[in-house]
Coordinates of C-alpha atoms in Angstrom, one line a residue:
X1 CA 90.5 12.2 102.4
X2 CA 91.6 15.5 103.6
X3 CA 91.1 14.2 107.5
X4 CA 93.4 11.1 106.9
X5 CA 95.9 13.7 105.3
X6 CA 95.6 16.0 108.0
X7 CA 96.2 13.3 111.0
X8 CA 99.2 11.6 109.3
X9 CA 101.0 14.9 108.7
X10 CA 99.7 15.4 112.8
X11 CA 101.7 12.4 113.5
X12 CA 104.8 13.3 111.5
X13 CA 104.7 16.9 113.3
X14 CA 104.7 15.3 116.7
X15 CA 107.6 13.1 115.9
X16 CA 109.4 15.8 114.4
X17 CA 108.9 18.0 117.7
X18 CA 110.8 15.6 119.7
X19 CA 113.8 15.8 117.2
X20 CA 113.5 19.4 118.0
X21 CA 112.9 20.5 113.8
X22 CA 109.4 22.1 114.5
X23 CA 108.7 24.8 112.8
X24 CA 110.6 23.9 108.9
X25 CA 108.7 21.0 109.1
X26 CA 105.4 22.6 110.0
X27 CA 105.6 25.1 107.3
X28 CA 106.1 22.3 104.8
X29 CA 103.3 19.8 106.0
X30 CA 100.6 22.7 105.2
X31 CA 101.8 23.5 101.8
X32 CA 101.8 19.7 101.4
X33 CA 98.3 19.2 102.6
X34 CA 97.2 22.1 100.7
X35 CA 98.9 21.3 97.0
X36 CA 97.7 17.1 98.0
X37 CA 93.9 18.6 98.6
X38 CA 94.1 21.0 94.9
X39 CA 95.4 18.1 93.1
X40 CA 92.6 16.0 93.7
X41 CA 90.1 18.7 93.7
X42 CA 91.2 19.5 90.2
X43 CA 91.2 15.9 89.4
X44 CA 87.5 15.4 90.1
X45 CA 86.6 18.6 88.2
X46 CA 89.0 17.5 85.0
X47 CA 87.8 14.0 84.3
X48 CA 84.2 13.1 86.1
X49 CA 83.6 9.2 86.8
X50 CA 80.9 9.0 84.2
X51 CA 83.2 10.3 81.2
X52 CA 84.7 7.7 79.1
X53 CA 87.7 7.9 77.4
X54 CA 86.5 5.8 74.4
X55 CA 83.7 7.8 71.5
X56 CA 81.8 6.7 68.8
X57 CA 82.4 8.7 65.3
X58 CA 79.2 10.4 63.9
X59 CA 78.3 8.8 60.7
X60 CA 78.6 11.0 57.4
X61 CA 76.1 10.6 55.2
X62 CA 77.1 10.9 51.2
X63 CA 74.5 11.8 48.9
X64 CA 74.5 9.5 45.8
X65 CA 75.2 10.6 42.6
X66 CA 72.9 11.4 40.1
X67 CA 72.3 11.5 36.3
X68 CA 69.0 11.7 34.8
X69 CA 67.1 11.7 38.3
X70 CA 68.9 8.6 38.3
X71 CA 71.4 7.1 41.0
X72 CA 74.1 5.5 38.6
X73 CA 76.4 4.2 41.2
X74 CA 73.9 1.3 41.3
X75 CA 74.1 0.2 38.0
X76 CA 76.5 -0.3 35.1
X77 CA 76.1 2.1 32.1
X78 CA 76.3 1.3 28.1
X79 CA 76.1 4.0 25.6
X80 CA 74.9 3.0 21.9
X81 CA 73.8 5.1 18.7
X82 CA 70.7 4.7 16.7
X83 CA 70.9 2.3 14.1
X84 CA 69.3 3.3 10.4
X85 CA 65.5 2.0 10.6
X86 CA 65.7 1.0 14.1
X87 CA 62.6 2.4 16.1
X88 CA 62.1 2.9 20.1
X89 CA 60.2 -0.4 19.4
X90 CA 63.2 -2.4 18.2
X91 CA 65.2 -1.0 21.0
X92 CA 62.7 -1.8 23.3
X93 CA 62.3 -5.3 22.0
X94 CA 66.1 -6.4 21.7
X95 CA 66.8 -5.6 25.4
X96 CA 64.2 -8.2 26.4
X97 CA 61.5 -6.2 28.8
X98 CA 59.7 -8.2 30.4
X99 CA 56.8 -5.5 31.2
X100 CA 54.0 -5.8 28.5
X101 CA 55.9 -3.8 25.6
X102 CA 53.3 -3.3 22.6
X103 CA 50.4 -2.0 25.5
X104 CA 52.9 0.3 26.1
X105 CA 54.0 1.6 22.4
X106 CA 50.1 1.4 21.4
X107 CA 49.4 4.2 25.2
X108 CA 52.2 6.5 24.7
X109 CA 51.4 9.7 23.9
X110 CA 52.9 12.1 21.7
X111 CA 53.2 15.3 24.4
X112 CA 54.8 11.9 26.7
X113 CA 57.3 11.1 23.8
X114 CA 57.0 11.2 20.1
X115 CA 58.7 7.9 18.7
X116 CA 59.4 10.3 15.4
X117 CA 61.8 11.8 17.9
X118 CA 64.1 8.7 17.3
X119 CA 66.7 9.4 14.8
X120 CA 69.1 7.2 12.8
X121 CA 72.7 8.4 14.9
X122 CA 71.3 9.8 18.1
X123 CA 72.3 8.6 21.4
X124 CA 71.1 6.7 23.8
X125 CA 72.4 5.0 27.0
X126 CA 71.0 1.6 28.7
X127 CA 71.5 1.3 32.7
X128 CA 72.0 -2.4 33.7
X129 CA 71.8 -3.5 37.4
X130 CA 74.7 -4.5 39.1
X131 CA 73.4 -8.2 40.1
X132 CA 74.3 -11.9 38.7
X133 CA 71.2 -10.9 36.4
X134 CA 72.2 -7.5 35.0
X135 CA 69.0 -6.7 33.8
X136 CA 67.9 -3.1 31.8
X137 CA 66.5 -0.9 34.2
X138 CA 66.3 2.2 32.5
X139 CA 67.2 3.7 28.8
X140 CA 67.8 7.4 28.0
X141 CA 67.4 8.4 24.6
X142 CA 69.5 11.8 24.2
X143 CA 67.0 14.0 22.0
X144 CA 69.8 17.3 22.0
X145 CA 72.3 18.0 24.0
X146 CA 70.1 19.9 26.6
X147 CA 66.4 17.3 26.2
X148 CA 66.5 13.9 27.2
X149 CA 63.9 11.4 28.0
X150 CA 64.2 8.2 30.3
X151 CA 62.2 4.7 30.0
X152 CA 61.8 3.3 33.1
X153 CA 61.6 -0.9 32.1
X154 CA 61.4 -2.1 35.8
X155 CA 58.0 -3.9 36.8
X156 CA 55.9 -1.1 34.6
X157 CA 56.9 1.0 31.5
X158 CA 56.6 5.0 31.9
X159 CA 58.8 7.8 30.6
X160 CA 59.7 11.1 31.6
X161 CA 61.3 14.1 30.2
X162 CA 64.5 15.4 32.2
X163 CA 66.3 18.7 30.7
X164 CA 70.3 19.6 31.5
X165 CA 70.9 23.0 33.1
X166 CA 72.0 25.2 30.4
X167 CA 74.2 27.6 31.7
X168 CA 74.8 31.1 29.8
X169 CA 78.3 32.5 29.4
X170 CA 78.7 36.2 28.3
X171 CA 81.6 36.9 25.6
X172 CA 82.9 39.2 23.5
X173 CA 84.1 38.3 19.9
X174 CA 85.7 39.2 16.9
X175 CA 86.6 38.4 13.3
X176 CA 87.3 39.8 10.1
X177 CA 85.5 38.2 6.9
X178 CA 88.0 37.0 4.5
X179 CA 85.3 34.0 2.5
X180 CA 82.2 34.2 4.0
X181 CA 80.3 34.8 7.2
X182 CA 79.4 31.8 7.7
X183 CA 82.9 29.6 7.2
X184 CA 84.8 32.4 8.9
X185 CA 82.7 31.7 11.7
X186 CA 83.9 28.3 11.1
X187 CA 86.9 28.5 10.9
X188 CA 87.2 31.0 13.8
X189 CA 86.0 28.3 15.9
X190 CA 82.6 30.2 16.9
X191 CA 79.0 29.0 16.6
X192 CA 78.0 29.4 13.4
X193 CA 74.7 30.0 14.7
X194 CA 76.1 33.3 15.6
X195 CA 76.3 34.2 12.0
X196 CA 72.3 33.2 11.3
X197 CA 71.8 35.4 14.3
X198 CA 74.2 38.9 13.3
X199 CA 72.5 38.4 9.5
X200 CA 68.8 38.6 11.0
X201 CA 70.3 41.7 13.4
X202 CA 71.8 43.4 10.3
X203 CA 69.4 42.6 8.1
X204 CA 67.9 45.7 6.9
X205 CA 71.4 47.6 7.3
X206 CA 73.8 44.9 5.7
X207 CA 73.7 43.1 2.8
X208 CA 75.7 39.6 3.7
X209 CA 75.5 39.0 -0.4
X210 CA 78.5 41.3 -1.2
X211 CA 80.9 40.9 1.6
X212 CA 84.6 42.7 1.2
X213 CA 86.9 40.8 1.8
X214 CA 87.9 42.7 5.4
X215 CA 84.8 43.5 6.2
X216 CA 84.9 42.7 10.7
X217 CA 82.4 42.2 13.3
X218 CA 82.3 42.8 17.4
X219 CA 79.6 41.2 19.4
X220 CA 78.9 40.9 22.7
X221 CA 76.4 37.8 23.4
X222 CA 75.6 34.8 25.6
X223 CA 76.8 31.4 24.5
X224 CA 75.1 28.7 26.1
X225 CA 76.7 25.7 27.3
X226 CA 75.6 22.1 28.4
X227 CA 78.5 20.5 30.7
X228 CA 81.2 22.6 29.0
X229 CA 79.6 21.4 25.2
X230 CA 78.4 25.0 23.3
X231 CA 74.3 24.3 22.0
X232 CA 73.9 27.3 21.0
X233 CA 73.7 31.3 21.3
X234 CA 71.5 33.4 23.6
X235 CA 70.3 37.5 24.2
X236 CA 73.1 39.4 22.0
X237 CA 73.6 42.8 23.5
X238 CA 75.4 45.0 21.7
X239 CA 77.5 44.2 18.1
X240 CA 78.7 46.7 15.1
X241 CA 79.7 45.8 11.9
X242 CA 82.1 47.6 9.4
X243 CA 80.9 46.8 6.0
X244 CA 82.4 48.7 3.0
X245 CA 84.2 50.8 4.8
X246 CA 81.1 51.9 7.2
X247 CA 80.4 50.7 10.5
X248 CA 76.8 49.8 11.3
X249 CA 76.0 49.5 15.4
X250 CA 73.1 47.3 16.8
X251 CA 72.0 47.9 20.6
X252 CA 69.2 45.5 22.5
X253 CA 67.2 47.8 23.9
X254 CA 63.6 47.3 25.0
X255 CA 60.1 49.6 23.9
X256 CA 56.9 49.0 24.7
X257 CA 57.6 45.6 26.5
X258 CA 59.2 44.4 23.2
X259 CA 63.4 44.0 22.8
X260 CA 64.7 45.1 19.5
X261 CA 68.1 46.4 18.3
X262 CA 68.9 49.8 17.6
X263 CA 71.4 51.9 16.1
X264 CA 73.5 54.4 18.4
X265 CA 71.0 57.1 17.8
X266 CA 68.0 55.3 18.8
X267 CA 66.5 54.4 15.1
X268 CA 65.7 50.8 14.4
X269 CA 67.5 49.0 12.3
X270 CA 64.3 47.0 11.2
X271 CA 62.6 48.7 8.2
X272 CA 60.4 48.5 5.9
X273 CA 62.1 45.5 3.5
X274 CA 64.8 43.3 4.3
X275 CA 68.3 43.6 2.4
X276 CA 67.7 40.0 0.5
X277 CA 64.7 37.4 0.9
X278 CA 67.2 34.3 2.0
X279 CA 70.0 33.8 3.8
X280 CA 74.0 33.0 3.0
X281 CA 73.8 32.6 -1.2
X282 CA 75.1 34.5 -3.8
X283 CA 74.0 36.8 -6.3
X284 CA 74.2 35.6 -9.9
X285 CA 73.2 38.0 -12.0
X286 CA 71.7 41.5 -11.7
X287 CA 69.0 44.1 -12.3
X288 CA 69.8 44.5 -15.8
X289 CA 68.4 46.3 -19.2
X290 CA 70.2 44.1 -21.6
X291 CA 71.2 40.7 -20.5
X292 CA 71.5 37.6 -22.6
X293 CA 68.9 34.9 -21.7
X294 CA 70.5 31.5 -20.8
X295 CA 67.9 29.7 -21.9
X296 CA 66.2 31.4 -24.8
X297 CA 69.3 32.6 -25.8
X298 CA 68.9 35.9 -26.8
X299 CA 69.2 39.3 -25.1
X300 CA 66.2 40.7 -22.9
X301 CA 65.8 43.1 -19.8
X302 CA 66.4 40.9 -17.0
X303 CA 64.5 43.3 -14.3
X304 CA 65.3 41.5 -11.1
X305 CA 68.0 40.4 -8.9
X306 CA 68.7 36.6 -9.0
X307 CA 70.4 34.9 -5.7
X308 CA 72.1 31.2 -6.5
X309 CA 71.3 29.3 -3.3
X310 CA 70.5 25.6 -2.9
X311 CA 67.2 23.9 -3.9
X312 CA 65.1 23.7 -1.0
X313 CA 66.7 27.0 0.7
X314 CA 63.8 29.2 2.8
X315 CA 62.6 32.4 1.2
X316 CA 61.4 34.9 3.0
X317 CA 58.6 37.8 2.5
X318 CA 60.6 41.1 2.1
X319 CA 58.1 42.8 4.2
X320 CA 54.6 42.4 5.7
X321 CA 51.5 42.4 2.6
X322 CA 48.9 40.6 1.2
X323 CA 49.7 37.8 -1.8
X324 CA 48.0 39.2 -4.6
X325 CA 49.2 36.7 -7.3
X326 CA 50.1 32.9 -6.7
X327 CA 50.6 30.4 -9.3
X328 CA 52.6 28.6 -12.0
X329 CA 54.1 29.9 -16.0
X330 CA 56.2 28.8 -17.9
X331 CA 59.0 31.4 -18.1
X332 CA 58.7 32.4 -13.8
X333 CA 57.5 28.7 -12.5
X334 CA 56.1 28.5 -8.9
X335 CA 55.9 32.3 -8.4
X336 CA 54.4 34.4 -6.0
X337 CA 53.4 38.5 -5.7
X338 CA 53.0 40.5 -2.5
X339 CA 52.0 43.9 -2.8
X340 CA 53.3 45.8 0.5
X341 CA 51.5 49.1 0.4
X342 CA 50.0 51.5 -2.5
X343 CA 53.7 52.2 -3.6
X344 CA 55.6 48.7 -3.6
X345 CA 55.3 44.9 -4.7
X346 CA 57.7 42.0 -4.7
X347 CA 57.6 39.2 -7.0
X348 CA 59.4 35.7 -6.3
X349 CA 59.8 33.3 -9.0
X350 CA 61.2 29.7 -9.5
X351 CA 59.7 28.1 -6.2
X352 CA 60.2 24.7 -6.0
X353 CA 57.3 24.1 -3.5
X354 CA 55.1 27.2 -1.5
X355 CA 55.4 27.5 2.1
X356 CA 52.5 25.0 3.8
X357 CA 49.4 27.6 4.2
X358 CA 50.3 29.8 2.0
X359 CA 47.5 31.3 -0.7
X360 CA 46.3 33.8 -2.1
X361 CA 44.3 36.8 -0.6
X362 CA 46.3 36.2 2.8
X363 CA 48.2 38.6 4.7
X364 CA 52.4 37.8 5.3
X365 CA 54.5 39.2 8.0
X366 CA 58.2 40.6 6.9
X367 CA 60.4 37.4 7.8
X368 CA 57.7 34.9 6.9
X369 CA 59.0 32.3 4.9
X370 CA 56.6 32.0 1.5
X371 CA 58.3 29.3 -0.6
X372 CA 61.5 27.4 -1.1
X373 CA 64.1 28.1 -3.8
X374 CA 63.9 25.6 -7.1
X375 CA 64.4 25.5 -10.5
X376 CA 60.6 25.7 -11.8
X377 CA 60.1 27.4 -15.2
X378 CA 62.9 28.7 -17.5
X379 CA 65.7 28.3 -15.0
X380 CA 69.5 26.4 -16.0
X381 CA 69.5 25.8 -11.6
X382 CA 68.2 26.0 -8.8
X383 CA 67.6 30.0 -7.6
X384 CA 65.6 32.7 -6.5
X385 CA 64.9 35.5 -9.2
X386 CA 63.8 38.6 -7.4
X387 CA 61.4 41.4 -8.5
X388 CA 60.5 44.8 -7.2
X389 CA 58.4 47.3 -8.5
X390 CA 57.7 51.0 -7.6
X391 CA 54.6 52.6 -8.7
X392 CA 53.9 49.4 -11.5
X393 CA 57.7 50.1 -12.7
X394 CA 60.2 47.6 -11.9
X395 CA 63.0 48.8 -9.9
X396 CA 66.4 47.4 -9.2
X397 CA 65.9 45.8 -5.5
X398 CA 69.5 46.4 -4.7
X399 CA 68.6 49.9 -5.2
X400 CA 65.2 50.0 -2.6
X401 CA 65.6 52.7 0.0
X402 CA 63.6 51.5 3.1
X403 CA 62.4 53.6 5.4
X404 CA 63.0 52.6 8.9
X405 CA 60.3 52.0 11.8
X406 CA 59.4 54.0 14.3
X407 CA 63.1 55.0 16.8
X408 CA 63.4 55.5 20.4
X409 CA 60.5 57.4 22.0
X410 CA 62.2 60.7 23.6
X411 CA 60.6 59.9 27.0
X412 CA 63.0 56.4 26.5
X413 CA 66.0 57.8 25.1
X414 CA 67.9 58.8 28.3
X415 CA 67.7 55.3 29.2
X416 CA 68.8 53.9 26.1
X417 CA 72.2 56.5 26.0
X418 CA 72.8 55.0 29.5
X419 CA 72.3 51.5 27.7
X420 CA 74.3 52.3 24.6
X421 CA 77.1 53.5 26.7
X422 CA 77.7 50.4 29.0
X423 CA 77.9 48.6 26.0
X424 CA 80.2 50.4 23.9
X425 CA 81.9 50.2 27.3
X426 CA 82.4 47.0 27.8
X427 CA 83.3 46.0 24.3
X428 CA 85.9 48.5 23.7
X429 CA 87.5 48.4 26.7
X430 CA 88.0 44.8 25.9
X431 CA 91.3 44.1 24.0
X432 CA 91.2 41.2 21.6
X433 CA 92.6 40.6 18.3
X434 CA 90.8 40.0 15.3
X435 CA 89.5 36.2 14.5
X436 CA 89.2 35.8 18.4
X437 CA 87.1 36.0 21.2
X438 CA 86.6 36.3 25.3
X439 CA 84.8 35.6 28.1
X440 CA 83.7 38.3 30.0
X441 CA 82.8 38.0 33.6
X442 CA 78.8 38.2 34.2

């Protein structure tokens, strides 16, 4: 190429010569040859002759999408409720499955799936393939928000468990008690389990059955969450609670591999006897000298403490002992006695039924629920009358001064200030009004 340039600009130059125009000409042949050769050089280098100007895209590949271990673009979804009386079998049955569905019922083990699980309202969702046929392929029976289990009714039955992720969120709240703990909560838009949780916390320190009406509580805690629903309440941290004027702290804080709450000095808040044996019920009548009987009609010491609560309502042991007395009269009913140490005993009367296990001789924990409330012996409804006594002599329980556990070991306690500080930290420096709450950032 550059030859046939060369000898055609030759020619031109030796035409030109004889029209006498030499040396312009000459200077503007070479540039000409020279910006003709670059041009194509570049060319060739630019685009080769085995590049094509056409490409393929590269093919994305999308995951499915998933629910249950399931892909549920593939198949149309129903969701239903549990009818009343209708078992997994009936379910099972009405859908049509064509695998053998009774050598399935009569193999299926209770750690695989316990058909008691199925419960008149829960519910449960039926995948149907998306073909002329629209057969079942798969059920999933919601057992709580966060367990589920899936029936595979293809060619063979099976079942397995699948859980949501159940993600914590840390908070702060507030609220101020103006009926009870647990309808403020209510009505304050918390989780009331937050309420069971705070009583068992300040259940040596506080006693939930004489609210004021004013009385507050902070806490800092986890709530747990399940695709933005609340099931419940995890690890609280830190919370204080002003109670008749007086404000009583609780810190998490672990000792000897065990995670208990403290107060802001480092002494446990768990003692020797709980404030009350039940939870969230009222006292009706007091420790008392002289009160009139409302059933024998006629005035007699009343030397207990009774707590109105509904029939069926857990009791629990005051504190760890051994039952010394369990049994039936006609004035106390189902009672029991547990004597604690060489000083103290509590007595519990009107049971409607004993715990399951429970008897004589054996050794309770503090917490351990003994009985249920009732209306056994001379009793107008159902309540727990509560006894204490001191030495033989009956005391009034409101009265009982327990002696806390052991506090925080000295070789622990610089940790713990460093623990009780963060806290106080983080929920004072947080600004919210009463009957509210926030999220904090984790």
């Amino acid at each position: 190429m550059l030859i046939n340039s060369f000898l055609v600009v030759l020619s031109q130059i030796l035409s030109l010569i004889m029209l006498k125009k030499v040396l312009p000409i000459l200077i503007i042949s070479v540039i000409l040859v020279f910006a003709i050769d670059s041009y194509v050089g570049i060319t060739e280098l630019t685009i080769p002759k085995d590049q094509s100007d056409e490409s393929t895209p590269e093919a994305i590949s999308v995951e499915p999408i998933t629910e249950y271990g399931i892909p549920v673009d593939s198949f149309y979804i129903e969701e239903y409720r549990v009818k009343r009386n209708q078992t997994l079998g009936k379910i099972l049955y009405n859908l049509k499955v064509k695998a053998d569905l009774g050598k399935f019922l009569y193999n299926l083990k209770p750690e695989d799936f316990d058909v008691r699980k199925v419960k008149a309202g829960h519910k449960y969702k039926i995948f149907y393939t998306k073909d002329s046929v629209q057969a079942p392929a798969y059920l999933v029976y919601e057992a709580s928000p966060i367990d589920f289990y899936v029936f595979s009714l293809k060619d063979s039955l099976y079942v397995y468990p699948f859980q949501k992720d159940v993600v914590p969120v840390r908070k702060v709240s507030e609220a101020e008690i103006k009926t009870s703990l647990w309808v403020d909560m209510k009505e304050n838009n918390l989780n009331p389990q937050l309420a069971l949780d705070l009583s068992d916390i300040f259940a040596w320190t506080v006693d939930f059955f004489s609210l004021y009406k004013g009385d507050r509580f902070r806490v800092m805690y986890e709530e747990l969450y399940v695709d933005s629903l609340s099931v419940g309440i995890g690890t609280i941290y830190a919370a204080w609670f002003e109670h008749h004027g007086e404000r009583f702290y609780a810190f998490r804080f672990e000792q000897d591999s065990v995670a208990t709450y403290w107060d802001e000095n480092g002494n446990s808040l768990r003692k020797s006897f709980l404030k009350a044996p039940l939870r969230f019920s009222r006292i009706s009548s007091r420790f008392s000298r002289r009160r009139f009987h409302p059933v024998l009609k006629i005035y007699r010491p009343h030397t207990g403490v009774d707590y109105a609560a509904p029939a069926g309502t857990p009791v629990m042991a005051l504190g760890d002992g051994v039952i010394v007395a369990k049994g039936y009269n006609k004035a106390a009913g189902n009672y029991i006695k547990i004597k604690h140490n060489g000083v103290y005993t509590s007595g519990y009367n009107h049971f409607s039924r004993f715990a399951k296990g429970i008897k004589k001789g054996m050794r309770v924990k503090q917490g351990q629920v003994i009985g249920y409330v009732g209306s056994t012996g001379y009793a107008t409804g159902p309540h727990l009358d509560l006894r204490i006594w001191k030495n033989g002599s009956p005391i009034n329980p409101l009265k009982l001064k327990s002696p806390p556990v052991e506090p925080i070991r000295k070789e622990n306690m610089n940790a713990f200030k460093l623990v009780v500080e963060k806290y106080l930290a983080l929920m004072d420096s947080t600004s919210i009004s009463h009957s509210d709450s926030i999220t904090l950032i984790n």
